[in-house]
Coordinates of C-alpha atoms in Angstrom, one line a residue:
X1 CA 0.0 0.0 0.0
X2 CA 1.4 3.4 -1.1
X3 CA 1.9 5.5 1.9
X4 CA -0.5 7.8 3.0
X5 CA -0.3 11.1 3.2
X6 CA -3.3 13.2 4.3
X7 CA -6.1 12.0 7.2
X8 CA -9.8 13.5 7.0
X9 CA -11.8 12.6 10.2
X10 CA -16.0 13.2 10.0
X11 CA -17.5 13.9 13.4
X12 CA -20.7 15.1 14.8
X13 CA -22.7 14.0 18.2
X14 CA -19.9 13.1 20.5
X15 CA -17.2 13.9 18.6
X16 CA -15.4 16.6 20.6
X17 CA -14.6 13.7 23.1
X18 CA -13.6 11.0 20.8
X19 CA -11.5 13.5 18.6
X20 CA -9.3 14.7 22.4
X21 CA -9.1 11.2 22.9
X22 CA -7.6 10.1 19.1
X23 CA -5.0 13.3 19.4
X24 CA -3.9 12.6 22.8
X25 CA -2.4 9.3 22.0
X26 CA -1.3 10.2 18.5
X27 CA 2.6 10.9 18.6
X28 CA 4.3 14.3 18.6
X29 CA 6.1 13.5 15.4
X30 CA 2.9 12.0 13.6
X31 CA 4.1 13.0 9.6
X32 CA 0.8 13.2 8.1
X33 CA -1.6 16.2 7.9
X34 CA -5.2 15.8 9.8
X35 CA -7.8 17.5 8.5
X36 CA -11.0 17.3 10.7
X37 CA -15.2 18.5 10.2
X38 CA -17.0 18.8 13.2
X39 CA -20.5 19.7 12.8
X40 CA -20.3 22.9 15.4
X41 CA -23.1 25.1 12.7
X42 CA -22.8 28.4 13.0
X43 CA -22.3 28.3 16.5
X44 CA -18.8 29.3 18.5
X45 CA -15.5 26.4 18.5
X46 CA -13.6 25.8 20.7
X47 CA -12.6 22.7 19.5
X48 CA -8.6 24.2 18.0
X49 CA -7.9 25.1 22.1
X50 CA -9.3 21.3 23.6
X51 CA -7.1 19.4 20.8
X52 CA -4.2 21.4 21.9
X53 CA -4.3 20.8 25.2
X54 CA -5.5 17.2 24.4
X55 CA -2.2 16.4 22.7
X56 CA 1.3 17.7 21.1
X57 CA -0.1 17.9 17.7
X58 CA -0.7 22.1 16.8
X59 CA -4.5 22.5 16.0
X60 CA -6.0 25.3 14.2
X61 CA -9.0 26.5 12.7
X62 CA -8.5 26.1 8.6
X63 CA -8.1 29.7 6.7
X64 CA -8.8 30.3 3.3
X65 CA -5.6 29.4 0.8
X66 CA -3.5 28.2 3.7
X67 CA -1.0 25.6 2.9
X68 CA -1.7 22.0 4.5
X69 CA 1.4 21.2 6.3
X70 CA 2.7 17.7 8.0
X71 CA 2.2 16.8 11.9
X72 CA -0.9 20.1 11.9
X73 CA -4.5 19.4 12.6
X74 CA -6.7 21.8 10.3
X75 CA -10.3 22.3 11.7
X76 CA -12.8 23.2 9.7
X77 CA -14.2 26.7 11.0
X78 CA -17.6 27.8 12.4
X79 CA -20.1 27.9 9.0
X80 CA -17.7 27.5 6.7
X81 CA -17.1 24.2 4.5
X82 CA -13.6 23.0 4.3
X83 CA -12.0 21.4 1.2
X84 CA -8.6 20.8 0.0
X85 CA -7.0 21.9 -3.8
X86 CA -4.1 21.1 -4.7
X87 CA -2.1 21.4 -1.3
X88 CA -4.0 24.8 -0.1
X89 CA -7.2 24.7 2.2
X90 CA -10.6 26.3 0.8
X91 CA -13.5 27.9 2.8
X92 CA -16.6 28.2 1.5
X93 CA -20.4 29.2 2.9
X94 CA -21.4 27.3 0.3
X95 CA -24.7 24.9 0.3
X96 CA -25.7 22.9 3.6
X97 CA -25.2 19.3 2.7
X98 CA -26.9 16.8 4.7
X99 CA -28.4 19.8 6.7
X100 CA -24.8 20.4 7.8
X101 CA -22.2 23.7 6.9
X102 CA -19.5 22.2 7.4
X103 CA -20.6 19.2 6.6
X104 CA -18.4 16.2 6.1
X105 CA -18.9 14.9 2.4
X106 CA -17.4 18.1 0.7
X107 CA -14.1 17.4 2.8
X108 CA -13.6 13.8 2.1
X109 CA -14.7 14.3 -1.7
X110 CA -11.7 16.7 -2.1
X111 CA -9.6 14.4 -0.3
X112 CA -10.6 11.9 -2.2
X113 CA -9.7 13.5 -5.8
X114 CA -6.7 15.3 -5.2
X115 CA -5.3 12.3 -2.8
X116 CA -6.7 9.4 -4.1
X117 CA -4.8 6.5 -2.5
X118 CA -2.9 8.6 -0.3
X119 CA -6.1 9.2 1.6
X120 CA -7.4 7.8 5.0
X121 CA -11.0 9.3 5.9
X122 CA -12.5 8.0 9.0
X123 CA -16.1 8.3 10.5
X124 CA -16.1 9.0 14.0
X125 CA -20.0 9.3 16.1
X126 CA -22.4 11.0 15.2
X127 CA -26.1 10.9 14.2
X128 CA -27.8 10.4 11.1
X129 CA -25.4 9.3 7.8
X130 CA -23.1 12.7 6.8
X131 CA -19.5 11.4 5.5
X132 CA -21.0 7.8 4.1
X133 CA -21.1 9.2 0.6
X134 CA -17.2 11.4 0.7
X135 CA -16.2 7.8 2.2
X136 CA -17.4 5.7 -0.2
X137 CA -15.4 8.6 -2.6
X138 CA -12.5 7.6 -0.7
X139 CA -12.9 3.8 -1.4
X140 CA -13.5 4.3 -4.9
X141 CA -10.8 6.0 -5.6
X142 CA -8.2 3.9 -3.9
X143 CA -7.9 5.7 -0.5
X144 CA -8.6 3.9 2.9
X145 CA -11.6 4.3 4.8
X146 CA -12.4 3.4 8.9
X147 CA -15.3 3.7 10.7
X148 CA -15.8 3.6 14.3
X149 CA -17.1 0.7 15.5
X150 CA -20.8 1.4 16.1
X151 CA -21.3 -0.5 19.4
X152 CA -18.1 1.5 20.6
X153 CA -19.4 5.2 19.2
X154 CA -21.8 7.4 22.0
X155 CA -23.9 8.3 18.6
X156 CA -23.9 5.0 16.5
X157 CA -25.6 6.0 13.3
X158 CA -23.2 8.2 11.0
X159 CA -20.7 5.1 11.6
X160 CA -23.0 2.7 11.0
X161 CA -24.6 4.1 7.6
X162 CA -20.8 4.2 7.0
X163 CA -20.1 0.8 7.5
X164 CA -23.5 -0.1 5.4
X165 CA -22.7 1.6 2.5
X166 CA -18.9 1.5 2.6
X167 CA -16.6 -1.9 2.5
X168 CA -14.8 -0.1 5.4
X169 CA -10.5 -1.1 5.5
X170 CA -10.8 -1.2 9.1
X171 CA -13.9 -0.9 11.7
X172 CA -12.0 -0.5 14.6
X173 CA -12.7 0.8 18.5
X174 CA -12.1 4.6 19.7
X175 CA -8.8 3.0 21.6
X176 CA -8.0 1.4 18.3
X177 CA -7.3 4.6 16.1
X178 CA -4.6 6.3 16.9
X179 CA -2.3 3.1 16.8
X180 CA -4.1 2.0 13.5
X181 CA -3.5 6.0 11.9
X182 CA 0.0 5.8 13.4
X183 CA 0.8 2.3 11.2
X184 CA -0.9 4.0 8.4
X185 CA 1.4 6.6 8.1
X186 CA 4.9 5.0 9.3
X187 CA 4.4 1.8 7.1
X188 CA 4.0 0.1 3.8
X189 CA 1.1 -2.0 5.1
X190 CA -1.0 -4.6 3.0
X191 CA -4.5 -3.3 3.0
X192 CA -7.5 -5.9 4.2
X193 CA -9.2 -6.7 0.6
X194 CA -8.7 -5.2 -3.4
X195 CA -8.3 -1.9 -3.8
X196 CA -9.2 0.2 -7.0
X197 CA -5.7 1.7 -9.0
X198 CA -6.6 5.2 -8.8
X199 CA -4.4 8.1 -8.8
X200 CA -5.2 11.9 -7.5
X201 CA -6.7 12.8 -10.7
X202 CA -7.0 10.6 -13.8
X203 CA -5.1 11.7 -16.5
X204 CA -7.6 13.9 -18.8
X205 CA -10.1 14.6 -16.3
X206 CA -10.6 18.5 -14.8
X207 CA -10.8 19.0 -11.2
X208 CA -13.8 19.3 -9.8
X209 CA -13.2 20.5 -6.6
X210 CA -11.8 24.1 -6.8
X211 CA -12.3 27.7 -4.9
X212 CA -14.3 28.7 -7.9
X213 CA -18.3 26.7 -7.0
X214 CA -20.2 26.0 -9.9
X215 CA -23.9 25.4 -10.0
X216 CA -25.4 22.3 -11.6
X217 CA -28.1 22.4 -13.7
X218 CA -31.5 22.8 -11.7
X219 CA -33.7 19.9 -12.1
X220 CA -36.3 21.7 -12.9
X221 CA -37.8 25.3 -13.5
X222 CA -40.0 26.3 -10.5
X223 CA -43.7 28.4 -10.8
X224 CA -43.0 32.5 -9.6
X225 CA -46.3 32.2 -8.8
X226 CA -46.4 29.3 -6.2
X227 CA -43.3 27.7 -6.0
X228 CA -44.4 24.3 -8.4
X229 CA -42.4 22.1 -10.6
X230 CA -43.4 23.6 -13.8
X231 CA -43.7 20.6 -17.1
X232 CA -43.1 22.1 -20.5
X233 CA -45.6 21.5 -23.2
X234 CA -45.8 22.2 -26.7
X235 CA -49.7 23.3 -28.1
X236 CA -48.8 23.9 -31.8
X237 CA -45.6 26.2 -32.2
X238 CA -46.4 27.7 -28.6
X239 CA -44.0 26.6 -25.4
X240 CA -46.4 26.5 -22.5
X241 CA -45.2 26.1 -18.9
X242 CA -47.8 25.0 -16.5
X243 CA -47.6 23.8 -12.7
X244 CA -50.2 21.2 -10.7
X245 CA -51.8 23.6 -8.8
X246 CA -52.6 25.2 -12.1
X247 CA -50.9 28.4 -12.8
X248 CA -50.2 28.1 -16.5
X249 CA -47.5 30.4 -18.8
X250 CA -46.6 30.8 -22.2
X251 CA -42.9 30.8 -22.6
X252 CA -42.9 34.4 -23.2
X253 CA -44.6 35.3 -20.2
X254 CA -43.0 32.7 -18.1
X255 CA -39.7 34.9 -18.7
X256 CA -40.8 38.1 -17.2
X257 CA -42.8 37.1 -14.3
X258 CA -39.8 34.8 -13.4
X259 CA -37.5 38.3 -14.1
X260 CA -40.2 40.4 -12.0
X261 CA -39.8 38.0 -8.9
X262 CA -36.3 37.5 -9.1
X263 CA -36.2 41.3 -9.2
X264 CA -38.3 41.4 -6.1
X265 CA -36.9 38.6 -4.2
X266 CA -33.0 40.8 -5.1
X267 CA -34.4 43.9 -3.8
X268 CA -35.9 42.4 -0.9
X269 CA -31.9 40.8 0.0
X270 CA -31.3 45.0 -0.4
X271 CA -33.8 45.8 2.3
X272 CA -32.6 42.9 4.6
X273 CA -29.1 44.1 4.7
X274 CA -29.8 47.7 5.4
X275 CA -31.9 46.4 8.2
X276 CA -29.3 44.6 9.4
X277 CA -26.9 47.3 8.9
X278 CA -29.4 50.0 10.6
X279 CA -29.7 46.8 13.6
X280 CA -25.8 46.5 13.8
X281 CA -25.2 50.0 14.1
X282 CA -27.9 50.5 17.4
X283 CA -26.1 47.0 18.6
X284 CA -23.1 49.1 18.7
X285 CA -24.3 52.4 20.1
X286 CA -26.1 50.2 22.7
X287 CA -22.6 48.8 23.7
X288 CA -21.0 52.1 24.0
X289 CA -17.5 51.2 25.2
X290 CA -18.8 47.5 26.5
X291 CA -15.6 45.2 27.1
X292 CA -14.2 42.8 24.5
X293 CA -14.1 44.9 21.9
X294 CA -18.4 43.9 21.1
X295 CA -18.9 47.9 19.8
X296 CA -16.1 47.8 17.2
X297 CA -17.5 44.6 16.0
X298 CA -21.2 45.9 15.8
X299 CA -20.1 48.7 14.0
X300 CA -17.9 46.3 11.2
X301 CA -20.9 44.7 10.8
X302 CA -22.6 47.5 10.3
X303 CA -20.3 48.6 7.6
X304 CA -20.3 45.7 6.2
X305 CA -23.6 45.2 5.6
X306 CA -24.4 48.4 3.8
X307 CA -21.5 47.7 1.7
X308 CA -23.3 44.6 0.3
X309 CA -26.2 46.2 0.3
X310 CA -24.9 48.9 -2.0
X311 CA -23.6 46.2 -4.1
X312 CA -26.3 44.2 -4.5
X313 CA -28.3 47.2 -5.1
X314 CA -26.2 48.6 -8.1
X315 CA -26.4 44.8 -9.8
X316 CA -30.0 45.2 -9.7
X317 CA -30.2 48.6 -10.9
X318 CA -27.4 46.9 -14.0
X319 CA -29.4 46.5 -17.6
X320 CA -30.2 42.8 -17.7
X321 CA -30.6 41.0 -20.7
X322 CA -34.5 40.6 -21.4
X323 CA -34.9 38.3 -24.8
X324 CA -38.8 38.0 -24.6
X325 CA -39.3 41.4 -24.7
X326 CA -37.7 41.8 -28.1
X327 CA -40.9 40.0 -29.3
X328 CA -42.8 42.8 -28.1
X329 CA -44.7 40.7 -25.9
X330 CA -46.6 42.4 -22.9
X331 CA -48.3 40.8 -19.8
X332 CA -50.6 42.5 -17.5
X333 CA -49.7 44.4 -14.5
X334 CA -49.1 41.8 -12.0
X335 CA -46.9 39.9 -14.6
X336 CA -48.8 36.4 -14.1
X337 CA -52.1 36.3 -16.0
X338 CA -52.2 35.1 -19.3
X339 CA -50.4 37.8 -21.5
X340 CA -50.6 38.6 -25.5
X341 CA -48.8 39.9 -28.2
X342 CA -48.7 43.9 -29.2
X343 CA -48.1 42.8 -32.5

């Protein structure tokens, strides 16, 4: 087995005590990077402070374009998804996956491509089934992957969906995985069962985990009226849209009611950041000179806010490319009953 050079750990429920326990027995001179999700949500970590003075390993909260060095334990931050790229850390407020930011999956997928068999991901406790598929990512593409043994995790499920839908390497105790990471690392070891050839990135084949987020295609187009799915129909040479609670479009019509909402729904985003900024800034006169430094960050906040707001507001306010109307096409006034043509 080639040896392994970058570990990505998935916790959630009762992870803060399993992840002390793995870092306080791991050795000071422990040559591979650990890379490590917790799902903390928005909410304040400690977690960089209680690995350090669990072990001798230096812990960290990940920042953005920070190189990922040997014998360091990157955590990913408060709200922020963490992914590795080419040797460099990535943050991202990206998408919730699995109702999770940061969430495990996006880690361990980027492990898994720019890695490949170098990688070790392991699932630690946790509830419900985040990591499974970034593991199974792992697997495939020649990387190891551990679970914690379920009947030895205080939150059985995330290791167990693991160990359902992964053929886990090793499904070992809490007690077990620092010596098992350890071996990982400072040997050529035969792995239990085939593994895939893969390499970090098949020859031909574009990244596709990057600092620059792409968005897939939407599976479908929604109603501005209600929300719906909307099915496409053709009555003759007319494109209909239509939705099952039964608000019906032509195609041309279907354009600028969805432009009118989106429209609405940007300027909307204006008025909730000047609210916030206007909220900030009595946060901050509130605090007067309160300890801590609270004021100065109210008022950044503040700033910050109306700066987006701004920004947002001058992309509206930008000409927008409007095909439908070059067919001189008009629709009522509230944009979503049937509309006809001028001429």
């Amino acid at each position: 087995m080639a040896r392994s050079q970058i570990i990505a750990i998935g916790a959630s429920a009762g992870g803060v005590t399993a992840l002390r326990a793995i870092v306080a027995a791991l050795p000071g001179n422990f040559p591979a990077p650990i890379l490590i999700v917790l799902h903390v949500g928005a909410y304040r970590s400690e977690l960089p402070g209680l690995l350090n003075t669990a072990g001798s390993l230096p812990a960290k909260h990940a920042e953005d374009g920070e190189a990922v060095l040997p014998g360091h334990i990157y955590i990913a931050p408060p709200d922020r998804h963490m992914v590795v790229a080419d040797g460099l850390l990535r943050l991202s407020r990206g998408p919730k996956e699995n109702c999770a930011r940061p969430a495990i999956d996006p880690l361990f997928r980027s492990v898994a491509e720019h890695y490949g068999p170098d990688a070790v991901g392991v699932i630690l406790t946790g509830n419900l089934n985040d990591g499974a598929l970034g593991l199974f990512a792992i697997k495939e593409r020649g990387g190891v992957a551990i679970g914690q043994d379920p009947s030895d995790a205080a939150y059985p499920e995330m290791p167990r969906s693991a160990a359902e839908h992964v053929a886990l390497d090793y499904c070992v105790a809490l007690a077990e995985l620092p010596e098992r990471l350890t071996k990982l690392v400072d040997q050529i070891e035969e792995r239990d069962g085939a593994m895939s050839e893969a390499s970090p990135q098949r020859e031909g084949q574009e990244s596709k985990i990057g600092y620059v987020e792409t968005f897939a295609r939407p599976l479908t187009v929604t109603c501005p009226d209600c929300g719906g799915a909307l099915k496409k129909f053709h009555v003759g040479s007319i494109v209909k849209f239509g939705c099952h609670i039964g608000h019906n479009y032509t195609a041309e019509a279907m354009a600028t009611a969805q432009f009118q909402e989106m429209e609405k729904v940007m300027r909307a985003a204006v008025r909730f950041l000047n609210e916030r900024a206007e909220f900030c800034l009595q946060m901050a006169e509130h605090g007067g000179s309160a300890e801590n430094g609270a004021s100065s960050e109210w008022h950044a906040a503040s700033r910050q806010a109306l700066d987006r707001a701004y920004k947002l507001r001058d992309l509206v306010q930008q000409d927008w490319l409007t095909p439908e109307t070059t067919r001189r096409y008009a629709v009522d006034p509230d944009g979503r009953d049937q509309a006809r043509f001028l001429g």
